[in-house]
JSON list of C-alpha atoms in Angstrom, two decimals:
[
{"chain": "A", "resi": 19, "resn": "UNK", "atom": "CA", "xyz": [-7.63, -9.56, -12.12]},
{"chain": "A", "resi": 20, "resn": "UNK", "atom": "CA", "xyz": [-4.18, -10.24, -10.78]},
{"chain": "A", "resi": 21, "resn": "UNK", "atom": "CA", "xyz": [-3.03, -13.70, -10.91]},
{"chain": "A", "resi": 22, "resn": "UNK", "atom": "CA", "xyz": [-0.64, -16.33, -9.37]},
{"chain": "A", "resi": 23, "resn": "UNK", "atom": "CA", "xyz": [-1.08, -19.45, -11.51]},
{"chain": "A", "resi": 24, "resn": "UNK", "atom": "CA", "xyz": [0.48, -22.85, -10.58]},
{"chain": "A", "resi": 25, "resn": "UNK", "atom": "CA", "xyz": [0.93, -24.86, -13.60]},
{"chain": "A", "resi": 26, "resn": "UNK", "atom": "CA", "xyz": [-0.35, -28.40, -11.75]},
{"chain": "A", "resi": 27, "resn": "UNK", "atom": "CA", "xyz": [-3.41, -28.48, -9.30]},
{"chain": "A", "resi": 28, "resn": "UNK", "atom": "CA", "xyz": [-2.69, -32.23, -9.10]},
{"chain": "A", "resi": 29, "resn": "UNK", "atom": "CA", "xyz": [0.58, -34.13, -9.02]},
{"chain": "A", "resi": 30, "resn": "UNK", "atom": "CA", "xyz": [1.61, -37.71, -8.81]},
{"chain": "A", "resi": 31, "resn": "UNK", "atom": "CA", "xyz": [5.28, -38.81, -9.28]},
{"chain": "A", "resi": 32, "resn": "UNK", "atom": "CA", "xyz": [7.65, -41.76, -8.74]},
{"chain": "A", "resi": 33, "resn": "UNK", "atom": "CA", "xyz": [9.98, -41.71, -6.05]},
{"chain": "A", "resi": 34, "resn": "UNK", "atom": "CA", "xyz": [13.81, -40.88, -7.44]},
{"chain": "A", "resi": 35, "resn": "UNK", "atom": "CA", "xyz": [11.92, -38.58, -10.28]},
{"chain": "A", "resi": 36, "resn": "UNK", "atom": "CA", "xyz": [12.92, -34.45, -10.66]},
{"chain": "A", "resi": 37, "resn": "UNK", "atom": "CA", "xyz": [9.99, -32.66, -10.02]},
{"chain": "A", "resi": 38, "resn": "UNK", "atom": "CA", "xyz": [9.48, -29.15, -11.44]},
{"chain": "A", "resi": 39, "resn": "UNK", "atom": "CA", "xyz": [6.72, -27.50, -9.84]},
{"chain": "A", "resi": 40, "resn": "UNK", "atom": "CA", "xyz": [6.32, -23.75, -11.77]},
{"chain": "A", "resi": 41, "resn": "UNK", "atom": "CA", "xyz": [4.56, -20.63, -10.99]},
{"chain": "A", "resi": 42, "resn": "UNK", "atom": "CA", "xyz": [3.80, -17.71, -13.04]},
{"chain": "A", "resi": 43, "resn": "UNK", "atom": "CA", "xyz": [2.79, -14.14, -11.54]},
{"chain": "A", "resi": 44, "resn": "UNK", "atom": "CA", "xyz": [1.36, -11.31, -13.70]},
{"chain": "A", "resi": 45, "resn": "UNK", "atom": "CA", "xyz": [1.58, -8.56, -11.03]},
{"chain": "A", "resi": 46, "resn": "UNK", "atom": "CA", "xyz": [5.47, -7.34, -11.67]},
{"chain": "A", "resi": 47, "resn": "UNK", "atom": "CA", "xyz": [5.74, -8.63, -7.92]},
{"chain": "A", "resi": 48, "resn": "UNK", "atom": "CA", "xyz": [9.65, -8.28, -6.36]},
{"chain": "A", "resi": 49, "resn": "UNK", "atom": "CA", "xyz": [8.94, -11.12, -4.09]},
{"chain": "A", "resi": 50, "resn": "UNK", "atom": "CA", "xyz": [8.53, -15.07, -4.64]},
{"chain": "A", "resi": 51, "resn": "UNK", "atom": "CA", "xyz": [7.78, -17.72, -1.95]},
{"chain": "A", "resi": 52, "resn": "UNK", "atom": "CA", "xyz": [7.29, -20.74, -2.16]},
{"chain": "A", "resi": 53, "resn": "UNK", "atom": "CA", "xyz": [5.67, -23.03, 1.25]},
{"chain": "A", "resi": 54, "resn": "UNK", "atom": "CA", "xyz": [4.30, -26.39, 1.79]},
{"chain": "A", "resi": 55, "resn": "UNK", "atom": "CA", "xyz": [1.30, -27.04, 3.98]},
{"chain": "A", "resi": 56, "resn": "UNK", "atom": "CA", "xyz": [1.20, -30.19, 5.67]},
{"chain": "A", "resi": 57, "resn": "UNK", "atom": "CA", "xyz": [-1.73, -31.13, 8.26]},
{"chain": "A", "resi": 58, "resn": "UNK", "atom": "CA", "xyz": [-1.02, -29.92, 11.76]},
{"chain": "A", "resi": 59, "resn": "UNK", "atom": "CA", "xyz": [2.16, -27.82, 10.78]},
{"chain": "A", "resi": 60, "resn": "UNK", "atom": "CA", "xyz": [0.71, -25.46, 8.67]},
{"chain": "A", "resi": 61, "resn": "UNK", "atom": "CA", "xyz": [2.61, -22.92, 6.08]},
{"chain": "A", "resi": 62, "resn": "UNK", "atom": "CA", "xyz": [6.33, -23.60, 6.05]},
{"chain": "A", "resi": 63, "resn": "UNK", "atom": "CA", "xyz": [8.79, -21.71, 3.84]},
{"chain": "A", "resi": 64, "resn": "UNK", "atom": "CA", "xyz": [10.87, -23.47, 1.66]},
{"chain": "A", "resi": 65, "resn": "UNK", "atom": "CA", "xyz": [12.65, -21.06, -0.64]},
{"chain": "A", "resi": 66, "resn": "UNK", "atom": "CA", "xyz": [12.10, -17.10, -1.57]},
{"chain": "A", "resi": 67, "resn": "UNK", "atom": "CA", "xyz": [13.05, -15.21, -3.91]},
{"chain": "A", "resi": 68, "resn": "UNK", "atom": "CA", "xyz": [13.43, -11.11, -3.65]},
{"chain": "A", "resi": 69, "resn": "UNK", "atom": "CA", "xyz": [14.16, -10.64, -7.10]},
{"chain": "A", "resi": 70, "resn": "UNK", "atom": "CA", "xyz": [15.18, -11.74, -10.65]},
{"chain": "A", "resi": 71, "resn": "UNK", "atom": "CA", "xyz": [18.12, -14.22, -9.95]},
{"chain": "A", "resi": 72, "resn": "UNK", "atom": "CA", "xyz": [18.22, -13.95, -6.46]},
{"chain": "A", "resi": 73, "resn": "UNK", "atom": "CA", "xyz": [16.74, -16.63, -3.88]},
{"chain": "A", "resi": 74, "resn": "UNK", "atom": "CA", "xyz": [17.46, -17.67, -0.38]},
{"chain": "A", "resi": 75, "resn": "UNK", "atom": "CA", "xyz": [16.76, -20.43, 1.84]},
{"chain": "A", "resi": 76, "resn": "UNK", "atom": "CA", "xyz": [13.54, -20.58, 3.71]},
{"chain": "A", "resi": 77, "resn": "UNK", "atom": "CA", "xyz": [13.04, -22.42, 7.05]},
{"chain": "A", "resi": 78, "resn": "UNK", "atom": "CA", "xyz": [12.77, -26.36, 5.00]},
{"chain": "A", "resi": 79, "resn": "UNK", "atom": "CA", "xyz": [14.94, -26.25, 2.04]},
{"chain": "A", "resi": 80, "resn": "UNK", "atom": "CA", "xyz": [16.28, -29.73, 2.18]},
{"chain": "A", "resi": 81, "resn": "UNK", "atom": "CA", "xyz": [15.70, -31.54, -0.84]},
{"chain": "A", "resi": 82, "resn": "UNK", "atom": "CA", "xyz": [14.62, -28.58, -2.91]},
{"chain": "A", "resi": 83, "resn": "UNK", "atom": "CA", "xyz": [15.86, -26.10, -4.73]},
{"chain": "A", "resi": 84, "resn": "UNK", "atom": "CA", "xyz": [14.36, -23.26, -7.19]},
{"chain": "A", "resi": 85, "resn": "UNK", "atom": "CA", "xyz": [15.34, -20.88, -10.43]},
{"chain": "A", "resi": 86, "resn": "UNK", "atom": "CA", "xyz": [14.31, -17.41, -10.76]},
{"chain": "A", "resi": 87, "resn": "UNK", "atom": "CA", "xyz": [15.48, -16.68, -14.45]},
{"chain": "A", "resi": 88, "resn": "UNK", "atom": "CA", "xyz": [12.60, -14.26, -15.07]},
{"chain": "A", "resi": 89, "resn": "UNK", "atom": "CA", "xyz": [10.73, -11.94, -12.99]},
{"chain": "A", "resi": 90, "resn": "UNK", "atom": "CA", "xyz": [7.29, -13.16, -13.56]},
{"chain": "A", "resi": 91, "resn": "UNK", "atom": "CA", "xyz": [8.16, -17.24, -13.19]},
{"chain": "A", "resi": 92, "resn": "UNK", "atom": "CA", "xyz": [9.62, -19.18, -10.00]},
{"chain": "A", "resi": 93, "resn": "UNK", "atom": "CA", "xyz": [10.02, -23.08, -10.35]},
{"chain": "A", "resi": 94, "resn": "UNK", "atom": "CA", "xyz": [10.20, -25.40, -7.25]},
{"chain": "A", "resi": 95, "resn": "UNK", "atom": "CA", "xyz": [12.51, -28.33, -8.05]},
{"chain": "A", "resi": 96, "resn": "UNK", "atom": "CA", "xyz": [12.62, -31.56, -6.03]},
{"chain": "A", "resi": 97, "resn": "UNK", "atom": "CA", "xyz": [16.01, -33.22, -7.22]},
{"chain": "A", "resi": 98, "resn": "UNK", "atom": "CA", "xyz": [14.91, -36.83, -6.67]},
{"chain": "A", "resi": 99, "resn": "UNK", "atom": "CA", "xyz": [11.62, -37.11, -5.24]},
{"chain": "A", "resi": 100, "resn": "UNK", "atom": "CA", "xyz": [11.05, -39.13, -1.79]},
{"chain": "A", "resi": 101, "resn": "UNK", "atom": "CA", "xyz": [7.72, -39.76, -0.27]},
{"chain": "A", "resi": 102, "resn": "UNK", "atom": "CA", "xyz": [8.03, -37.52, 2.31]},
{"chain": "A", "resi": 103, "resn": "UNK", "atom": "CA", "xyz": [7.60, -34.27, -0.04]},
{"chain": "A", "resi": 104, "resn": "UNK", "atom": "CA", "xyz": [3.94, -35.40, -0.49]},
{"chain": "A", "resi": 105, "resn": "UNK", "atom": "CA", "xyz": [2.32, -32.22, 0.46]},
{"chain": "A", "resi": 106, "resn": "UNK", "atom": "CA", "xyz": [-0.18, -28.95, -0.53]},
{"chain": "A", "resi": 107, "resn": "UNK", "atom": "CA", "xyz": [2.65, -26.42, -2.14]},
{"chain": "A", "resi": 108, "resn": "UNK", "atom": "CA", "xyz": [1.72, -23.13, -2.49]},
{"chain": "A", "resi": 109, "resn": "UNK", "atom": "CA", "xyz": [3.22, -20.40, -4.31]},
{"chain": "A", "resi": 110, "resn": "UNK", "atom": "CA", "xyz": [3.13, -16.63, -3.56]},
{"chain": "A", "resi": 111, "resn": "UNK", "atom": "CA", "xyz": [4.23, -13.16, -4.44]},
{"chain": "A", "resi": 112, "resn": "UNK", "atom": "CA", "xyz": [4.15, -9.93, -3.24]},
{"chain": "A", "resi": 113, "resn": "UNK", "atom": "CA", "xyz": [5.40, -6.44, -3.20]},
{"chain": "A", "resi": 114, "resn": "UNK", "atom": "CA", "xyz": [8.80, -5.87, -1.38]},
{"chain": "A", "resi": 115, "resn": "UNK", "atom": "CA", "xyz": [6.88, -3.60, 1.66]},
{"chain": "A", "resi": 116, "resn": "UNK", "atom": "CA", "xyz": [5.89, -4.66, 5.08]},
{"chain": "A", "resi": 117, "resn": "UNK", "atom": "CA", "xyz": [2.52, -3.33, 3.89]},
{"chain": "A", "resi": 118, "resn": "UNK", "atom": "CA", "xyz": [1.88, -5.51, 1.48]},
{"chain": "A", "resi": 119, "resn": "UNK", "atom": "CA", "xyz": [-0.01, -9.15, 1.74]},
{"chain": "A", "resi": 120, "resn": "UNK", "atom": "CA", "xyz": [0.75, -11.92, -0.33]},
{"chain": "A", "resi": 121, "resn": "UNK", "atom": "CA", "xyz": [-1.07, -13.34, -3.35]},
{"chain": "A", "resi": 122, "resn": "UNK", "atom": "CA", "xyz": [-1.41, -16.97, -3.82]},
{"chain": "A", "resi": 123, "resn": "UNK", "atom": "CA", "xyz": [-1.44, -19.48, -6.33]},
{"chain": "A", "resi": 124, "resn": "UNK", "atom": "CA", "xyz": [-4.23, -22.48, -5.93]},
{"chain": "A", "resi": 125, "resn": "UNK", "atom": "CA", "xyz": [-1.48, -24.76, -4.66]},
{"chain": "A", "resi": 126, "resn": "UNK", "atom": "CA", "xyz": [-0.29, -28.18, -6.00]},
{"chain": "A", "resi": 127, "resn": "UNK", "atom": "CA", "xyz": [-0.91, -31.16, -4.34]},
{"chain": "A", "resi": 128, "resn": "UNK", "atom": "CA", "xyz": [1.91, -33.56, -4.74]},
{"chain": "A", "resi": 129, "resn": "UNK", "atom": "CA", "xyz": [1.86, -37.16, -3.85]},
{"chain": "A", "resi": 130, "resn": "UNK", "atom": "CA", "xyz": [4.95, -39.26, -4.55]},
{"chain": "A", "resi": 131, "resn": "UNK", "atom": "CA", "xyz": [4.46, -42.70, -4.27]},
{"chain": "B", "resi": 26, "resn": "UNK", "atom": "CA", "xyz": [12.10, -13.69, 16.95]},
{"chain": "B", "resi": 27, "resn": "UNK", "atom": "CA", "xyz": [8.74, -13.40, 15.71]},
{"chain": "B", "resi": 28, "resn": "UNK", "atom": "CA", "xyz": [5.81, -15.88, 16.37]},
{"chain": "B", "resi": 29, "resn": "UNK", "atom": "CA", "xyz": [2.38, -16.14, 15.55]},
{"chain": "B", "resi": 30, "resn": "UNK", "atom": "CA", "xyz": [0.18, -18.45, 17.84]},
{"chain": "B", "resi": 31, "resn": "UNK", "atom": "CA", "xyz": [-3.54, -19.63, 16.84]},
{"chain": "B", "resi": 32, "resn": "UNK", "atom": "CA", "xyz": [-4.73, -20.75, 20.17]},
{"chain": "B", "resi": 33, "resn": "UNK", "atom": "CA", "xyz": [-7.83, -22.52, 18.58]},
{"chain": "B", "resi": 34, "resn": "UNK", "atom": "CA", "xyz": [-7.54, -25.61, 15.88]},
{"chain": "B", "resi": 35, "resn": "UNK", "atom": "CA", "xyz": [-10.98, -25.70, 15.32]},
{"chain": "B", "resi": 36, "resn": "UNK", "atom": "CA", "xyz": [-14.11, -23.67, 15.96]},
{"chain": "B", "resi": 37, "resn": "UNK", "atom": "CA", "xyz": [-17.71, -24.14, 14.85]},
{"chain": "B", "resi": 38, "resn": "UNK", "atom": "CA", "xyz": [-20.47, -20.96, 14.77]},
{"chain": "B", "resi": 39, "resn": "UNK", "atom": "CA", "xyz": [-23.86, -21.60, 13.91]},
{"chain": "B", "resi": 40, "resn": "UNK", "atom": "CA", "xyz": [-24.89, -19.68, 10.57]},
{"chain": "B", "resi": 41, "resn": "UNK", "atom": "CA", "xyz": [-26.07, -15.98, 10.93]},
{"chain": "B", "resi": 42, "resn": "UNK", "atom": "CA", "xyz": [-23.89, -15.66, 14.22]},
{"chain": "B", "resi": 43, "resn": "UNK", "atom": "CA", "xyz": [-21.03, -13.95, 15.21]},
{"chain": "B", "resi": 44, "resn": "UNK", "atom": "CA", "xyz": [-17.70, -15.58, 16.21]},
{"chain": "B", "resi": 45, "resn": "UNK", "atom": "CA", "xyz": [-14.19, -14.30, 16.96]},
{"chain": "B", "resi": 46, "resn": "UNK", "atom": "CA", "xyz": [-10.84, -15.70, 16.12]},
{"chain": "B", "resi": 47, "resn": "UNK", "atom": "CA", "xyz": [-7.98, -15.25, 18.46]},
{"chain": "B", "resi": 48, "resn": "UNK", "atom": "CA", "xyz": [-4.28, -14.78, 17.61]},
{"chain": "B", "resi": 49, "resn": "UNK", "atom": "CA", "xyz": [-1.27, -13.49, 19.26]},
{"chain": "B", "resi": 50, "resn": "UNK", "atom": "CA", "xyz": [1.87, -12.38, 18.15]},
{"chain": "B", "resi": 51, "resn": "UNK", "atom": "CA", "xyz": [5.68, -11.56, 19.38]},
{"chain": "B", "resi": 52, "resn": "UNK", "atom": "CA", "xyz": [7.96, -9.03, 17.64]},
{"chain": "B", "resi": 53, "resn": "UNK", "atom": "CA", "xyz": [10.15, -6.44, 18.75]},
{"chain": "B", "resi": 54, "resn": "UNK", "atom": "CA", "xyz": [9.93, -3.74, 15.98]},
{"chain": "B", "resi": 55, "resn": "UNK", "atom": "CA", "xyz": [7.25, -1.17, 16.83]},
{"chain": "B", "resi": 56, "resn": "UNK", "atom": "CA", "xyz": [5.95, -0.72, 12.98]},
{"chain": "B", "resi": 57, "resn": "UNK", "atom": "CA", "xyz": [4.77, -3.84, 11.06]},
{"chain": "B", "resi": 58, "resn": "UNK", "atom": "CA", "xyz": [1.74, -5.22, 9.46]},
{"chain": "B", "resi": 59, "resn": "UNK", "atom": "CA", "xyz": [-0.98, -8.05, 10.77]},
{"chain": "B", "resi": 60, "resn": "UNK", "atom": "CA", "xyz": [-3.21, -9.83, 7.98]},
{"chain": "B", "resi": 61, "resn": "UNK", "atom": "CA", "xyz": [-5.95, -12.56, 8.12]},
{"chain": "B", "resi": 62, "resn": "UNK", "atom": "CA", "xyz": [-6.42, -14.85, 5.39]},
{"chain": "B", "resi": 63, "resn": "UNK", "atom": "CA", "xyz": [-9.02, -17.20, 4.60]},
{"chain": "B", "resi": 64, "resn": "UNK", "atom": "CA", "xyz": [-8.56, -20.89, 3.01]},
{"chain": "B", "resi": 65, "resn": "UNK", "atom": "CA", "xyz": [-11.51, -22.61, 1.98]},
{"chain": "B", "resi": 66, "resn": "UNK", "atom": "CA", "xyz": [-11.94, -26.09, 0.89]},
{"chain": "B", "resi": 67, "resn": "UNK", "atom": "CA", "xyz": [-10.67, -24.71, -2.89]},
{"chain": "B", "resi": 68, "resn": "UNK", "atom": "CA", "xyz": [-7.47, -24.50, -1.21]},
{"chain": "B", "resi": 69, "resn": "UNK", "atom": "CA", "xyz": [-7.31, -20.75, -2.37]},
{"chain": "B", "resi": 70, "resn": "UNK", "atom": "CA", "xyz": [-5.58, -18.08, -0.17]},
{"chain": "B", "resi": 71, "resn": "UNK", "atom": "CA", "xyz": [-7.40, -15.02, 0.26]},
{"chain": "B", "resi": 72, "resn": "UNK", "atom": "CA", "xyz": [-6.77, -12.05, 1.84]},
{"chain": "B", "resi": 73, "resn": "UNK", "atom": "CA", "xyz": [-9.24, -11.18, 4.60]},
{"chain": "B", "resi": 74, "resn": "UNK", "atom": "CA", "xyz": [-8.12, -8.10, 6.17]},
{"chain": "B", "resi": 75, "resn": "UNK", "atom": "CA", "xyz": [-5.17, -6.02, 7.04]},
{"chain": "B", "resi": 76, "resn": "UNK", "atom": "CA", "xyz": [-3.80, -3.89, 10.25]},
{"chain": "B", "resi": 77, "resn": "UNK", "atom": "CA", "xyz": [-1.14, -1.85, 10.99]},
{"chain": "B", "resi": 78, "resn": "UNK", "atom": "CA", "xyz": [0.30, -1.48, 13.88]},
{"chain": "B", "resi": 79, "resn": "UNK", "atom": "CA", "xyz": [0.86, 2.13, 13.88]},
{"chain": "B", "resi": 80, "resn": "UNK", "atom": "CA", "xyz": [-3.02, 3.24, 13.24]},
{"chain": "B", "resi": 81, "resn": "UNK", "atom": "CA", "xyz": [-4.89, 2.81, 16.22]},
{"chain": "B", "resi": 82, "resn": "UNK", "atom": "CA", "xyz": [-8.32, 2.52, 14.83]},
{"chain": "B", "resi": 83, "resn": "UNK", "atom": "CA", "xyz": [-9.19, -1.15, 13.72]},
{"chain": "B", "resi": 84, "resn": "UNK", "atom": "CA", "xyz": [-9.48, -2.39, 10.38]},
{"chain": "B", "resi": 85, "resn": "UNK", "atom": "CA", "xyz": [-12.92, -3.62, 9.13]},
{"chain": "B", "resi": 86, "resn": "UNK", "atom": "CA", "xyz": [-13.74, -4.64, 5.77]},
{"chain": "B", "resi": 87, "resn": "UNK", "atom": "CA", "xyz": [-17.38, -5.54, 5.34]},
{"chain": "B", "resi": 88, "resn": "UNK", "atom": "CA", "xyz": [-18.33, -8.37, 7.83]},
{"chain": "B", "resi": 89, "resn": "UNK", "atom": "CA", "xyz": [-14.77, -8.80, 8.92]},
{"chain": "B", "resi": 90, "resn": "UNK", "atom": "CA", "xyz": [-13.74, -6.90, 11.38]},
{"chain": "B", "resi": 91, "resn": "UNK", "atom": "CA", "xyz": [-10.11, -7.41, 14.19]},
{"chain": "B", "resi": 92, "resn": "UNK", "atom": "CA", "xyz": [-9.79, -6.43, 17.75]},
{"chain": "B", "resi": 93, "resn": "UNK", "atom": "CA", "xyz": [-5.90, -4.75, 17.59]},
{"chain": "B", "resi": 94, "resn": "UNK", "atom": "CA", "xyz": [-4.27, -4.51, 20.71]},
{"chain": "B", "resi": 95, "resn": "UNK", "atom": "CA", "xyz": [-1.03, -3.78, 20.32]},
{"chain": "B", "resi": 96, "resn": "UNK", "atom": "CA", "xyz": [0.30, -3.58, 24.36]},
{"chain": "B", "resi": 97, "resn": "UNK", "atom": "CA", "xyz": [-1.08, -7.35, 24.61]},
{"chain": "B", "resi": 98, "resn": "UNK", "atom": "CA", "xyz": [-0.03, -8.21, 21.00]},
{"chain": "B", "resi": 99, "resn": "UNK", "atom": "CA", "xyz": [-3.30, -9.93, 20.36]},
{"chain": "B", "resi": 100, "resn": "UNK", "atom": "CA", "xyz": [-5.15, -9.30, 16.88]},
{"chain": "B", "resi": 101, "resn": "UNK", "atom": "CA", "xyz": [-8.37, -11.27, 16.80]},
{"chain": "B", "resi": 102, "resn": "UNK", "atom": "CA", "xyz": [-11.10, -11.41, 14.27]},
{"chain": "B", "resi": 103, "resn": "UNK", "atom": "CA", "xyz": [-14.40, -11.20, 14.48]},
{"chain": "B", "resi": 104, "resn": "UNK", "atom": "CA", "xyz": [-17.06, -12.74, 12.12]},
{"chain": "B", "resi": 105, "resn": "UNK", "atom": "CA", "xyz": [-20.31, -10.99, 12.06]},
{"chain": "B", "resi": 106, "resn": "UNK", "atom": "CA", "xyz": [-23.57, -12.44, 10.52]},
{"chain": "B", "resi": 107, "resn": "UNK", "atom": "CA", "xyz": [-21.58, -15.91, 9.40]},
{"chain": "B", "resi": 108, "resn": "UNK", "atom": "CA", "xyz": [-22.36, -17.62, 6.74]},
{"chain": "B", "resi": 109, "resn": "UNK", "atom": "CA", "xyz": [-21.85, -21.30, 5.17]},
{"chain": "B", "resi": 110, "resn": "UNK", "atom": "CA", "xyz": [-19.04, -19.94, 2.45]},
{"chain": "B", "resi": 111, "resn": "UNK", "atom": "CA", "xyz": [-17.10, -18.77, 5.90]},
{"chain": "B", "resi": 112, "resn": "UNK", "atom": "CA", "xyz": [-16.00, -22.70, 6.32]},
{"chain": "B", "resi": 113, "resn": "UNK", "atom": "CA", "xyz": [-12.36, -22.35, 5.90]},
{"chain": "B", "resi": 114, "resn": "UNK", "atom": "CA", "xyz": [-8.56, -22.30, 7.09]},
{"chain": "B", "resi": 115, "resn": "UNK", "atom": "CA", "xyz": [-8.19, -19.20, 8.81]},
{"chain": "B", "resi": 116, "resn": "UNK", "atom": "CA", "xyz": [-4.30, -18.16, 8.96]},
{"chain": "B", "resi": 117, "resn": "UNK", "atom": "CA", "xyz": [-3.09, -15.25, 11.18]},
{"chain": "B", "resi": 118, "resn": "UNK", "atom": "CA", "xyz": [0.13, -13.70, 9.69]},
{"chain": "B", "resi": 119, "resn": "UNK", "atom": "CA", "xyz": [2.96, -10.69, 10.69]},
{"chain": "B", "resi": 120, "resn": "UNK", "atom": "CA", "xyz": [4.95, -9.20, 8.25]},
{"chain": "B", "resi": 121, "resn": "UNK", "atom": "CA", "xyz": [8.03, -6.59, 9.73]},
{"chain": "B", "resi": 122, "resn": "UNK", "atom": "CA", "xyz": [11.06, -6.18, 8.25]},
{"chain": "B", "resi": 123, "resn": "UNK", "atom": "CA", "xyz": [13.36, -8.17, 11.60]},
{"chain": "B", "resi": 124, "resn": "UNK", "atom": "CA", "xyz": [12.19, -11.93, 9.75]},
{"chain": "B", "resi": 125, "resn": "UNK", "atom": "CA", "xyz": [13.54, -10.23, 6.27]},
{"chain": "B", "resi": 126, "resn": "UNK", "atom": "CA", "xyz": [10.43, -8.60, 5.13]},
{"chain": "B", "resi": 127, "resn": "UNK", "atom": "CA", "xyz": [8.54, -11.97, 5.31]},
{"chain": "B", "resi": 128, "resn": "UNK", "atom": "CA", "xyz": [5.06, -13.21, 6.79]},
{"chain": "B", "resi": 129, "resn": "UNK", "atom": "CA", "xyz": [5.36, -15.04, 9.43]},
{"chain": "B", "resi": 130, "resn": "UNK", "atom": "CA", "xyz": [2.04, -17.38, 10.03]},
{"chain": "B", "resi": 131, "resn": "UNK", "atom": "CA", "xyz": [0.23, -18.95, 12.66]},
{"chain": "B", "resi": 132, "resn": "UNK", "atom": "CA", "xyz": [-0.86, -22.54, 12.35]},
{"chain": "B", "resi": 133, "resn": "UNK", "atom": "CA", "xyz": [-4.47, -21.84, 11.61]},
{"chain": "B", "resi": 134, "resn": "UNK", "atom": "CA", "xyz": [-7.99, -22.10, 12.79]},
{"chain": "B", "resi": 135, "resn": "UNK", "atom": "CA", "xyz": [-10.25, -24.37, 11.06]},
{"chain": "B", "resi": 136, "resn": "UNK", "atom": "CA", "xyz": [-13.70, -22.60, 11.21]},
{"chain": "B", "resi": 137, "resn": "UNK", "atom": "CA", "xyz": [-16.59, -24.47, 10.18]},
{"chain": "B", "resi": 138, "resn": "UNK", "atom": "CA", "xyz": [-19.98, -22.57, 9.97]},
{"chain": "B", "resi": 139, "resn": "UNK", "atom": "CA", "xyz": [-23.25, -24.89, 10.26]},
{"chain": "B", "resi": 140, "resn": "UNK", "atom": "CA", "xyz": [-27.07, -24.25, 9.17]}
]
């Protein structure tokens, strides 16, 4: 059964900490996204990732940033953490076609307090 | 641009009935790709169903089934037979090549089915 797999499903950190959220996909997917869901905004991109090494900026990428050093892996990194990045994150990966959907991870809830 | 508009928050069906979901879309490339997915409570994404726009017929898988019409950009879903593990996040989502090969997503319809 393919997999994404987020390494937290629950997250709780101090305000000022580095945060590494991770995500590990057994699929030999191209793409990596990752998004935060927030109540009443719903999916928003933060970063992406096309390939090994590569990423790009999503619509929200203030305050975040992410390595791609292997295919399979794509960590979200919040620098110093502020209690406004309290949020569902999700991680996903796909194919590189138009014709293909996205597989998810389980998400991480994060709550920085 | 591309959007992706969920006209409903939240809908409720009674169980064993059928209900439809409504989305709409904007995109000026003619080929491209239209997906439902489902969120329940577990938080997990799954894929419902997928459509594209070039095939005519409409895509059903199971009790899922979507009303494609591609001159009004609308691609609903329908529900048929609903049952209590239905209650989710339903997302409506595009995927064409003009937003860099990326789904775009609606905001979401919370559906809640009720005994």
């Amino acid at each position: 059964d393919v997999k994404v797999t987020q390494s937290s499903r629950y997250l709780v950190k101090r305000t000022g900490e580095k945060v590494f959220l991770e995500c590990v996909q057994d699929m030999d997917h191209e793409n990596m996204f990752w998004y935060r869901q927030d109540p009443g905004l719903g999916l928003r991109l933060i970063y992406f990732s096309y390939d090994v090494k590569m990423k790009e900026k999503g619509d929200i990428p203030e305050g975040y940033s992410v390595s791609r050093e292997k295919k399979e892996r794509f960590s979200l990194i919040l620098e110093s953490a502020s209690t406004n990045q309290t949020s569902m994150y999700l991680c996903a990966s796909s194919l590189f076609g138009t014709e293909n959907g996205y597989t998810f991870g389980s998400g991480t809830r994060l709550t920085v307090v | 641009a591309q959007t992706v508009t969920q006209s409903q928050p939240e809908m409720s069906v009674q169980e064993a009935e059928t209900v439809t979901l409504s989305c709409t879309y904007d995109t000026s490339e003619n080929n491209y790709y239209l997906f439902w997915y489902k969120q329940p409570p577990s938080r997990q994404m799954i894929l419902v169903i997928r459509q594209e726009a070039y095939k005519q017929q409409n895509a059903t898988e199971n009790r899922f089934s979507v009303n494609f019409q591609k001159a009004a950009k609308s691609f609903s879903l329908k529900i048929s037979d609903s049952q209590l593990g239905d209650t989710a996040m339903y997302f409506c989502a595009l995927r064409t090549m003009e937003y860099g090969n990326k789904l775009v997503f609606g905001a979401g319809t919370i559906l809640r089915v009720k005994s």
